Coordinates of C-alpha atoms and ligand atoms in Angstrom, one line a residue:
X28 CA -42.4 -22.6 -11.8
X29 CA -45.0 -23.6 -9.2
X30 CA -44.0 -25.1 -5.9
X31 CA -45.8 -28.3 -6.6
X32 CA -44.3 -28.9 -10.0
X33 CA -41.9 -31.8 -10.4
X34 CA -38.9 -29.6 -10.5
X35 CA -39.1 -26.6 -8.2
X36 CA -36.3 -24.2 -8.6
X37 CA -35.6 -22.1 -5.6
X38 CA -34.9 -18.6 -6.6
X39 CA -33.2 -17.1 -3.5
X40 CA -29.7 -18.4 -3.9
X41 CA -27.9 -20.1 -6.7
X42 CA -27.1 -23.8 -6.2
X43 CA -23.5 -24.1 -5.3
X44 CA -22.2 -27.2 -7.1
X45 CA -24.6 -27.1 -10.1
X46 CA -22.4 -24.9 -12.2
X47 CA -19.4 -27.2 -11.7
X48 CA -21.0 -30.3 -13.2
X49 CA -22.7 -31.1 -16.5
X50 CA -26.4 -30.3 -16.9
X51 CA -28.5 -33.4 -16.5
X52 CA -30.6 -32.1 -19.4
X53 CA -27.7 -33.0 -21.7
X54 CA -28.2 -36.7 -21.1
X55 CA -31.1 -38.1 -23.1
X56 CA -34.2 -39.4 -21.1
X57 CA -35.4 -43.0 -21.5
X58 CA -38.9 -43.6 -22.8
X59 CA -40.7 -46.2 -20.7
X60 CA -44.0 -45.8 -22.6
X61 CA -46.7 -47.8 -20.8
X62 CA -44.4 -50.6 -19.8
X63 CA -45.0 -49.9 -16.1
X64 CA -48.8 -50.0 -16.0
X65 CA -50.0 -52.7 -13.7
X66 CA -53.5 -53.8 -12.7
X67 CA -54.1 -53.4 -8.9
X68 CA -53.1 -56.5 -6.9
X69 CA -54.2 -55.9 -3.3
X70 CA -53.3 -58.5 -0.7
X71 CA -56.4 -60.5 -0.1
X72 CA -55.5 -62.9 2.8
X73 CA -57.9 -62.1 5.7
X74 CA -56.4 -61.1 9.0
X75 CA -58.0 -60.8 12.4
X76 CA -57.5 -57.5 14.1
X77 CA -58.8 -57.2 17.6
X78 CA -60.8 -54.1 18.6
X79 CA -58.6 -53.7 21.7
X80 CA -55.2 -54.9 22.6
X81 CA -54.3 -55.3 26.3
X82 CA -50.9 -55.4 28.0
X83 CA -48.9 -58.6 28.0
X84 CA -47.7 -59.1 31.6
X85 CA -46.7 -62.4 33.3
X86 CA -47.8 -64.4 30.3
X87 CA -51.4 -63.0 30.3
X88 CA -53.2 -60.3 28.5
X89 CA -54.3 -57.8 31.1
X90 CA -56.1 -54.5 31.2
X91 CA -54.1 -51.4 31.9
X92 CA -54.3 -50.0 35.4
X93 CA -55.5 -46.6 34.0
X94 CA -58.3 -48.2 32.0
X95 CA -57.2 -46.0 29.2
X96 CA -56.6 -46.9 25.5
X97 CA -55.3 -45.0 22.5
X98 CA -56.1 -45.4 18.8
X99 CA -53.8 -46.9 16.3
X100 CA -54.7 -46.0 12.7
X101 CA -53.8 -47.2 9.2
X102 CA -51.6 -44.3 7.9
X103 CA -52.5 -45.2 4.3
X104 CA -56.2 -44.6 4.9
X105 CA -56.3 -42.7 8.2
X106 CA -59.0 -45.3 9.3
X107 CA -58.9 -46.5 12.9
X108 CA -57.5 -50.1 13.3
X109 CA -57.6 -50.9 17.0
X110 CA -57.4 -49.4 20.5
X111 CA -54.2 -50.0 22.3
X112 CA -53.7 -50.1 26.1
X113 CA -52.0 -47.2 27.7
X114 CA -49.5 -48.5 30.3
X115 CA -48.6 -46.3 33.3
X116 CA -46.0 -46.6 36.1
X117 CA -48.1 -49.2 38.0
X118 CA -48.3 -51.4 34.9
X119 CA -44.6 -51.1 34.4
X120 CA -44.0 -52.1 37.9
X121 CA -46.1 -55.2 37.4
X122 CA -44.3 -56.0 34.2
X123 CA -40.8 -55.6 35.8
X124 CA -41.9 -57.7 38.8
X125 CA -43.2 -60.4 36.5
X126 CA -39.9 -60.3 34.5
X127 CA -37.9 -60.5 37.8
X128 CA -39.9 -63.5 39.0
X129 CA -39.4 -65.3 35.7
X130 CA -35.7 -64.5 35.8
X131 CA -35.1 -65.7 39.3
X132 CA -37.5 -68.6 39.1
X133 CA -37.2 -70.0 35.6
X134 CA -35.4 -68.4 32.8
X135 CA -32.2 -67.4 34.5
X136 CA -31.7 -71.0 35.7
X137 CA -32.8 -72.8 32.6
X138 CA -30.1 -74.5 30.5
X139 CA -29.0 -72.9 27.3
X140 CA -30.3 -76.0 25.5
X141 CA -33.8 -75.5 26.8
X142 CA -33.8 -71.8 26.1
X143 CA -32.7 -72.5 22.6
X144 CA -35.5 -75.0 22.1
X145 CA -38.0 -72.3 23.1
X146 CA -36.5 -69.8 20.7
X147 CA -36.6 -72.3 17.9
X148 CA -40.3 -72.9 18.5
X149 CA -40.9 -69.1 18.4
X150 CA -38.9 -68.8 15.2
X151 CA -40.9 -71.6 13.5
X152 CA -44.3 -70.1 14.6
X153 CA -43.3 -66.7 13.3
X154 CA -42.6 -68.4 9.9
X155 CA -45.9 -70.2 10.0
X156 CA -47.8 -66.9 10.7
X157 CA -45.6 -64.6 8.7
X158 CA -48.2 -63.8 6.1
X159 CA -50.7 -62.6 8.7
X160 CA -47.9 -60.7 10.6
X161 CA -46.7 -59.0 7.3
X162 CA -50.2 -57.8 6.5
X163 CA -50.7 -56.4 10.0
X164 CA -47.3 -54.7 9.8
X165 CA -48.2 -53.1 6.6
X166 CA -51.7 -52.0 7.8
X167 CA -50.5 -50.5 11.0
X168 CA -47.2 -48.9 9.8
X169 CA -47.8 -48.1 6.1
X170 CA -44.8 -50.0 4.6
X171 CA -45.4 -51.9 1.3
X172 CA -46.5 -55.5 1.6
X173 CA -43.6 -56.7 -0.6
X174 CA -41.2 -55.3 2.0
X175 CA -42.9 -56.6 5.1
X176 CA -43.5 -60.0 3.5
X177 CA -40.1 -60.4 1.8
X178 CA -37.8 -58.4 4.0
X179 CA -39.1 -57.8 7.5
X180 CA -40.7 -61.1 8.4
X181 CA -38.0 -63.4 7.0
X182 CA -35.5 -61.4 9.0
X183 CA -37.6 -61.5 12.1
X184 CA -37.7 -65.3 11.9
X185 CA -34.0 -65.5 11.0
X186 CA -33.0 -63.5 14.1
X187 CA -34.9 -65.9 16.4
X188 CA -33.3 -68.9 14.6
X189 CA -29.9 -67.4 14.7
X190 CA -29.9 -66.5 18.4
X191 CA -31.7 -69.8 19.2
X192 CA -28.5 -71.4 17.9
X193 CA -26.3 -69.4 20.3
X194 CA -28.3 -70.1 23.5
X195 CA -26.4 -73.3 24.3
X196 CA -23.1 -72.2 22.8
X197 CA -22.2 -69.1 24.8
X198 CA -19.0 -70.8 26.0
X199 CA -17.9 -71.0 22.4
X200 CA -18.9 -67.4 21.7
X201 CA -16.6 -66.2 24.5
X202 CA -13.8 -68.7 24.8
X203 CA -12.0 -68.8 28.1
X204 CA -14.7 -66.7 29.8
X205 CA -17.9 -67.5 31.4
X206 CA -20.9 -65.5 30.1
X207 CA -23.6 -64.8 32.7
X208 CA -26.9 -63.2 32.0
X209 CA -27.6 -59.6 33.2
X210 CA -31.2 -59.9 34.6
X211 CA -34.2 -57.9 33.6
X212 CA -33.8 -55.8 30.5
X213 CA -36.0 -52.9 29.4
X214 CA -36.2 -52.5 25.6
X215 CA -37.7 -49.5 23.8
X216 CA -38.2 -49.6 20.0
X217 CA -39.3 -47.3 17.2
X218 CA -42.0 -47.5 14.5
X219 CA -40.0 -48.0 11.3
X220 CA -39.4 -51.8 11.6
X221 CA -41.7 -52.7 14.5
X222 CA -41.3 -56.5 14.4
X223 CA -37.8 -56.5 13.2
X224 CA -36.7 -54.2 16.0
X225 CA -38.6 -56.4 18.5
X226 CA -36.7 -59.5 17.2
X227 CA -33.3 -57.7 17.2
X228 CA -33.9 -56.9 20.9
X229 CA -35.7 -59.9 22.3
X230 CA -33.9 -62.8 20.6
X231 CA -30.3 -62.1 21.8
X232 CA -31.6 -61.1 25.3
X233 CA -33.5 -64.3 25.8
X234 CA -30.7 -66.5 24.3
X235 CA -28.4 -65.1 27.0
X236 CA -30.8 -65.9 29.7
X237 CA -32.3 -62.5 30.5
X238 CA -36.0 -61.6 30.8
X239 CA -37.5 -58.6 29.0
X240 CA -40.0 -55.7 29.3
X241 CA -40.5 -54.3 25.8
X242 CA -42.2 -51.1 24.8
X243 CA -43.1 -50.8 21.1
X244 CA -43.7 -47.4 19.4
X245 CA -47.1 -45.8 19.9
X246 CA -48.1 -45.9 16.2
X247 CA -47.1 -49.5 15.6
X248 CA -47.9 -51.7 18.6
X249 CA -50.3 -54.2 17.0
X250 CA -47.8 -56.7 15.7
X251 CA -45.9 -56.7 19.0
X252 CA -49.1 -58.0 20.6
X253 CA -49.5 -60.7 18.0
X254 CA -45.9 -61.7 18.8
X255 CA -47.0 -61.9 22.4
X256 CA -49.6 -64.4 21.3
X257 CA -46.9 -66.4 19.7
X258 CA -44.8 -66.4 22.9
X259 CA -47.9 -67.7 24.7
X260 CA -48.6 -70.4 22.1
X261 CA -44.9 -71.4 22.0
X262 CA -45.0 -72.1 25.7
X263 CA -42.4 -69.4 26.6
X264 CA -42.6 -69.4 30.5
X265 CA -44.8 -66.7 31.9
X266 CA -43.1 -63.3 32.5
X267 CA -40.0 -64.0 30.3
X268 CA -41.2 -61.4 27.9
X269 CA -43.7 -58.7 28.9
X270 CA -45.0 -56.1 26.4
X271 CA -46.3 -52.8 27.6
X272 CA -47.7 -50.3 25.1
X273 CA -48.0 -46.6 25.5
X274 CA -46.3 -43.3 24.6
X275 CA -43.0 -41.5 25.5
X276 CA -44.1 -41.3 29.2
X277 CA -44.4 -45.1 29.3
X278 CA -40.9 -45.3 27.9
X279 CA -39.6 -42.9 30.6
X280 CA -41.2 -44.9 33.4
X281 CA -39.5 -48.0 32.1
X282 CA -36.1 -46.3 32.0
X283 CA -36.7 -44.9 35.5
X284 CA -37.8 -48.2 37.1
X285 CA -35.2 -49.1 39.8
X286 CA -35.3 -52.9 39.3
X287 CA -34.2 -52.8 35.6
X288 CA -30.6 -54.0 35.0
X289 CA -30.2 -52.7 31.5
X290 CA -31.9 -50.5 28.9
X291 CA -31.6 -51.2 25.2
X292 CA -33.0 -48.3 23.1
X293 CA -33.5 -47.8 19.4
X294 CA -34.9 -44.5 18.3
X295 CA -34.0 -40.8 17.8
X296 CA -30.7 -39.3 19.0
X297 CA -32.7 -36.7 21.0
X298 CA -34.5 -39.3 23.1
X299 CA -31.3 -41.4 23.3
X300 CA -29.5 -38.5 24.9
X301 CA -32.3 -38.0 27.4
X302 CA -32.1 -41.7 28.4
X303 CA -28.3 -41.6 28.7
X304 CA -28.7 -38.6 31.1
X305 CA -31.4 -40.4 33.1
X306 CA -29.3 -43.5 33.5
X307 CA -26.0 -41.8 34.3
X308 CA -24.7 -43.0 37.7
X309 CA -27.5 -45.5 38.1
X310 CA -25.3 -48.6 37.4
X311 CA -27.8 -49.7 34.8
X312 CA -26.2 -50.9 31.5
X313 CA -27.2 -49.1 28.3
X314 CA -27.0 -49.6 24.6
X315 CA -28.3 -47.0 22.1
X316 CA -29.1 -47.4 18.4
X317 CA -29.9 -43.9 17.2
X318 CA -30.2 -41.8 14.0
X319 CA -28.1 -41.6 10.9
X320 CA -27.2 -39.5 7.9
X321 CA -25.4 -42.0 5.7
X322 CA -23.3 -41.2 2.7
X323 CA -23.8 -43.4 -0.4
X324 CA -20.6 -42.8 -2.5
X325 CA -20.7 -43.5 -6.3
X326 CA -17.2 -43.6 -7.9
X327 CA -16.9 -43.0 -11.6
X328 CA -15.9 -46.6 -12.3
X329 CA -19.1 -47.9 -10.6
X330 CA -21.6 -50.1 -12.5
X331 CA -24.0 -47.2 -12.9
X332 CA -27.3 -49.1 -13.4
X333 CA -26.7 -51.2 -10.3
X334 CA -25.6 -48.1 -8.4
X335 CA -28.9 -46.4 -9.3
X336 CA -30.8 -49.4 -8.0
X337 CA -28.7 -49.1 -4.9
X338 CA -29.4 -45.4 -4.5
X339 CA -33.2 -46.1 -4.9
X340 CA -33.0 -49.0 -2.4
X341 CA -30.8 -46.9 -0.1
X342 CA -33.2 -44.0 0.3
X343 CA -36.7 -44.9 -0.9
X344 CA -36.9 -48.3 0.7
X345 CA -39.5 -48.2 3.5
X346 CA -40.3 -44.5 2.6
X347 CA -36.9 -43.6 3.8
X348 CA -37.9 -44.5 7.3
X349 CA -34.6 -46.2 7.8
X350 CA -31.9 -45.1 10.3
X351 CA -29.2 -46.3 8.0
X352 CA -30.8 -44.8 4.8
X353 CA -28.3 -43.6 2.2
X354 CA -29.7 -40.1 2.5
X355 CA -26.6 -38.2 1.3
X356 CA -25.6 -39.2 -2.2
X357 CA -22.0 -38.4 -3.1
X358 CA -21.4 -38.7 -6.8
X359 CA -18.0 -38.3 -8.6
X360 CA -18.3 -35.2 -10.7
X361 CA -17.5 -36.8 -14.0
X362 CA -20.6 -39.1 -13.9
X363 CA -23.0 -36.7 -12.1
X364 CA -25.2 -36.0 -15.1
X365 CA -25.4 -39.6 -16.1
X366 CA -26.3 -40.8 -12.6
X367 CA -28.9 -38.0 -12.0
X368 CA -30.6 -38.6 -15.3
X369 CA -30.9 -42.3 -14.7
X370 CA -32.0 -41.8 -11.1
X371 CA -34.7 -39.4 -12.3
X372 CA -35.9 -41.8 -14.9
X373 CA -36.0 -44.7 -12.4
X374 CA -37.9 -42.6 -9.9
X375 CA -40.6 -42.0 -12.4
X376 CA -41.3 -45.7 -12.5
X377 CA -41.6 -46.0 -8.7
X378 CA -45.2 -46.8 -7.7
X379 CA -46.4 -44.9 -4.6
X380 CA -49.7 -45.9 -3.1
X381 CA -51.7 -48.7 -1.4
X382 CA -49.2 -50.5 0.8
X383 CA -51.3 -53.7 0.6
X384 CA -50.9 -53.8 -3.2
X385 CA -48.1 -56.2 -4.2
X386 CA -46.8 -53.9 -6.9
X387 CA -46.4 -50.9 -4.6
X388 CA -42.8 -49.7 -4.2
X389 CA -43.4 -46.8 -1.7
X390 CA -46.1 -46.9 0.9
X391 CA -47.5 -44.4 3.4
X392 CA -45.6 -42.2 5.7
X393 CA -46.0 -43.6 9.2
X394 CA -47.9 -40.7 10.8
X395 CA -49.0 -37.2 10.2
X396 CA -46.4 -36.0 12.7
X397 CA -43.6 -37.7 10.7
X398 CA -45.1 -36.2 7.4
X399 CA -45.0 -32.8 8.9
X400 CA -41.3 -33.3 10.0
X401 CA -40.4 -34.3 6.5
X402 CA -42.3 -31.4 4.9
X403 CA -40.7 -28.9 7.2
X404 CA -37.1 -30.1 6.4
X405 CA -37.9 -30.2 2.7
X406 CA -39.2 -26.6 2.9
X407 CA -35.9 -25.6 4.7
X408 CA -33.9 -27.1 1.8
X409 CA -35.8 -25.0 -0.7
X410 CA -35.4 -21.9 1.5
X411 CA -31.7 -22.5 1.8
X412 CA -31.3 -22.6 -2.0
X413 CA -31.2 -26.2 -3.0
X414 CA -33.1 -27.5 -6.0
X415 CA -35.9 -30.1 -5.5
X416 CA -36.9 -32.8 -7.9
X417 CA -40.0 -34.8 -7.0
X418 CA -41.3 -37.9 -8.9
X419 CA -44.5 -36.7 -10.7
X420 CA -46.5 -39.7 -9.5
X421 CA -50.2 -39.4 -8.4
X422 CA -50.8 -39.7 -4.7
X423 CA -53.9 -41.2 -3.0
X424 CA -56.5 -38.8 -1.7
X425 CA -56.4 -39.8 1.9
X426 CA -53.5 -41.0 4.1
X427 CA -50.0 -39.6 4.6
X428 CA -47.8 -39.6 1.5
X429 CA -44.6 -38.0 0.3
X430 CA -43.3 -38.1 -3.2
X431 CA -39.8 -39.7 -3.8
X432 CA -37.6 -36.6 -3.9
X433 CA -34.0 -35.4 -4.3
X434 CA -32.2 -32.2 -3.8
X435 CA -29.3 -31.0 -5.9
X436 CA -27.2 -27.9 -5.3
X437 CA -26.8 -29.0 -1.7
X438 CA -24.0 -27.7 0.5
X439 CA -22.7 -29.3 3.6
X440 CA -24.2 -26.6 5.7
X441 CA -27.8 -27.0 4.5
X442 CA -30.1 -28.7 7.0
X443 CA -31.0 -31.3 4.4
X444 CA -27.4 -32.3 4.4
X445 CA -27.0 -32.4 8.1
X446 CA -30.3 -33.5 9.7
X447 CA -31.9 -36.8 9.5
X448 CA -35.1 -36.4 7.4
X449 CA -36.3 -40.0 7.9
X450 CA -38.4 -39.8 4.7
X451 CA -37.9 -40.5 1.0
X452 CA -35.7 -37.4 0.4
X453 CA -32.2 -37.6 -0.9
X454 CA -29.5 -34.9 -0.8
X455 CA -27.1 -35.1 -3.8
X456 CA -23.6 -33.7 -3.7
X457 CA -20.5 -34.2 -5.8
X458 CA -16.8 -34.8 -5.2
X459 CA -13.6 -34.9 -7.3
X460 CA -11.3 -37.2 -5.4
X461 CA -11.7 -40.2 -3.1
X462 CA -10.2 -38.1 -0.3
X463 CA -12.8 -35.4 -0.8
X464 CA -15.5 -38.1 -0.8
X465 CA -14.3 -39.4 2.5
X466 CA -14.1 -36.0 4.0
X467 CA -17.6 -35.1 3.0
X468 CA -19.0 -38.5 4.1
X469 CA -17.4 -38.1 7.5
X470 CA -18.6 -34.5 7.9
X471 CA -21.6 -35.4 10.0
X472 CA -22.4 -35.9 13.7
X473 CA -23.7 -39.3 12.9
X474 CA -21.8 -42.5 12.1
X475 CA -24.2 -45.4 11.5
X476 CA -23.7 -46.5 7.9
X477 CA -22.3 -45.8 4.5
X478 CA -22.2 -47.2 0.9
X479 CA -19.4 -47.4 -1.7
X480 CA -19.9 -48.1 -5.4
X481 CA -16.8 -48.9 -7.4
X482 CA -15.4 -51.5 -9.7
X483 CA -12.2 -51.7 -7.7
X484 CA -11.9 -53.9 -4.6
X485 CA -8.8 -51.9 -3.5
X486 CA -10.8 -48.7 -3.4
X487 CA -13.5 -50.4 -1.3
X488 CA -11.0 -51.5 1.3
X489 CA -9.1 -48.2 1.4
X490 CA -12.3 -46.1 1.6
X491 CA -14.1 -48.4 4.1
X492 CA -11.1 -48.2 6.4
X493 CA -11.4 -44.4 6.4
X494 CA -15.2 -44.0 6.7
X495 CA -16.4 -43.5 10.3
X496 CA -19.5 -45.6 10.1
X497 CA -20.6 -48.8 11.9
X498 CA -21.9 -50.5 8.7
X499 CA -20.4 -50.1 5.3
X500 CA -22.0 -51.7 2.2
X501 CA -20.0 -52.1 -0.9
X502 CA -21.8 -52.3 -4.3
X503 CA -25.1 -52.9 -2.4
X504 CA -27.2 -51.1 0.2
X505 CA -29.6 -51.8 3.0
X506 CA -28.8 -55.5 3.2
X507 CA -29.3 -57.1 6.6
X508 CA -28.3 -60.5 8.0
X509 CA -28.7 -61.8 11.6
X510 CA -25.0 -62.9 11.6
X511 CA -23.8 -59.4 10.8
X512 CA -23.3 -56.8 13.6
X513 CA -25.1 -53.5 13.2
X514 CA -24.7 -50.3 15.2
X515 CA -23.1 -46.8 15.1
X516 CA -20.5 -44.4 16.1
X517 CA -20.7 -40.8 17.4
X518 CA -24.4 -39.6 17.7
X519 CA -25.6 -42.8 16.1
X520 CA -25.2 -44.5 19.4
X521 CA -23.1 -47.4 20.9
X522 CA -23.4 -51.2 21.2
X523 CA -24.0 -53.7 18.4
X524 CA -27.1 -55.7 17.5
X525 CA -26.8 -58.9 15.3
X526 CA -24.1 -61.5 15.1
X527 CA -21.8 -62.6 17.8
X528 CA -21.3 -58.9 18.8
X529 CA -25.1 -58.7 19.5
X530 CA -24.7 -61.1 22.4
X531 CA -22.2 -58.9 24.2
X532 CA -24.7 -56.3 25.5
X533 CA -26.7 -59.1 27.1
X534 CA -24.0 -60.8 29.1
X535 CA -21.5 -60.2 31.9
X536 CA -18.2 -61.9 31.1
X537 CA -16.3 -63.4 34.0
Ligands
LIG11 P1 -38.3 -41.8 19.2 O1 -39.2 -40.7 19.2 O2 -36.9 -41.6 19.8 O3 -39.0 -43.0 19.8 C1 -38.4 -44.3 20.0 C2 -39.2 -45.0 21.1 O4 -38.9 -44.4 22.3 C3 -40.7 -45.1 20.9 O5 -41.1 -46.3 21.5 C4 -41.1 -43.9 21.8 O6 -42.4 -44.0 22.2 C5 -40.1 -44.0 22.9 N1 -39.9 -42.7 23.6 C6 -40.2 -41.5 23.3 N2 -39.8 -40.6 24.2 C7 -39.2 -41.3 25.2 C8 -38.6 -41.0 26.4 N3 -38.4 -39.7 26.8 N4 -38.1 -42.0 27.2 C9 -38.2 -43.2 26.8 N5 -38.7 -43.6 25.6 C10 -39.3 -42.7 24.8 O7 -37.9 -42.3 17.7 P2 -38.9 -42.6 16.5 O8 -39.4 -41.3 16.0 O9 -40.0 -43.6 17.0 O10 -38.0 -43.4 15.5 C11 -37.2 -42.8 14.6 C12 -35.8 -42.6 15.0 O11 -35.3 -43.9 15.4 C13 -34.9 -42.1 13.9 O12 -34.1 -41.1 14.5 C14 -34.1 -43.3 13.5 O13 -32.8 -43.0 13.0 C15 -34.0 -44.1 14.8 N6 -33.7 -45.5 14.5 C16 -32.5 -46.0 14.7 C17 -32.2 -47.3 14.4 C18 -30.8 -47.9 14.7 O14 -30.7 -49.1 14.8 N7 -29.8 -47.1 14.9 C19 -33.2 -48.2 13.9 C20 -34.5 -47.6 13.7 C21 -34.7 -46.3 14.0 P3 -43.5 -43.3 21.3 O15 -43.7 -44.1 20.1 O16 -44.7 -43.3 22.1 O17 -43.1 -41.9 21.0
LIG12 MG1 -50.7 -47.4 13.1

């Protein structure tokens, strides 16, 4: 069979668990006929993209000291979208000074009630402009419009609303203690949920009275600059939030700046470790939200159709660019064939393509670099003897795409079972007892999230108490809420975002 055919069988080694479970060919396939043909429905709301985006420092849009700009492209078309300012150490120094001035002069002294009002205004303006922001998010990052419109933007506004509500109630959040702000916070975010990550970071920091210097990811900076415009329009005092765009060097310079009181980082475990080393002994506070390799566990008494939807949502949502993606599927052996057949059938109906089309399920991979990383790991899975299934869908001619895929015959030592792929690629394994499921699920250096699918509430409680993961979904997956804390154990980082817990990294309790 050819390497590009839907089912590529690796010949070097025999899949390990395949012999132990029923062949999925024994379960009849469903015939969907043409039920899934849709006419194209591209998003048609016009949006204004600037040719150039400047830095946002001290409440103003300013040119970078270097005079240099880099290109942001649309990963679905590879067409240029805008040029983004490249911030250097001098710009960061200006941004930190502006944040310090705003902290000492205005924001650090402002009453919680006034801070809350400002955050409520921002939340309302995000809602008013959410269509425009969703389109920009999709064009710059490649995620389907139905996700940016129906998931990301509502959550962005919800986070600002939620933390606006806390701003004047910190005494109730920490009864018997007095919560004091920390000062100037440096925040560094990744490209998978650009606005949502900005909201998760900025909203609690401001609610607690801190000021911020934020660095968005290089490939997805555009919406952060539109958020800056909202801050200006909402009357947020100058310098309370400063946004500096650039690459990893810009992030390093922010981490190294001596007048930063705390760094909040979301991104890869590799960069997170570098930051932890750089800050050791500096007295600066640190929170890290890093990678994951979550187990999604399907017990034999689970509602299988719902579980299959949960598996799809767990790994193919946002092209698998999700730190908490359910990227290791653990299926009880007795239902393996049934689950795999239904998963395969459902994958055939997923539409991959134009992210601006309202019917698209899976959009573009964020960058060529990320596509190369996914392809390299998938090649390693084949090399190591796992068996690859890929949805046979047509892919657009230009842009960065990866077919929804899963591996069977995976062992715990395979790279596809251990390393974060951060793409639409699932590794399927089986288990025989709940104890084995827990052991396999915990057999990872990460500990961000997990999923359990079962009819029995008692199993959910028992297993959840044994899983070493920060977030555990039961009979659902990838659901987020501003009231609920999110964060990891082990190499997935430390500190929580969301909920009451999300206030803690931004206060000193006395
Ligand atoms: P990344 O390479 O670690 O980058 C994250 C951010 O850090 C970007 O803004 C990046 O800038 C910047 N950066 C790069 N090198 C730096 C350095 N030496 N010092 C300071 N900043 C630096 O991660 P990514 O590839 O963008 O994002 C994917 C990763 O994020 C995955 O591992 C995923 O699991 C993780 N993630 C975790 C969570 C969570 O909540 N736990 C949420 C989302 C994503 P550039 O863009 O210019 O490289
Ligand atoms: Mg882009």
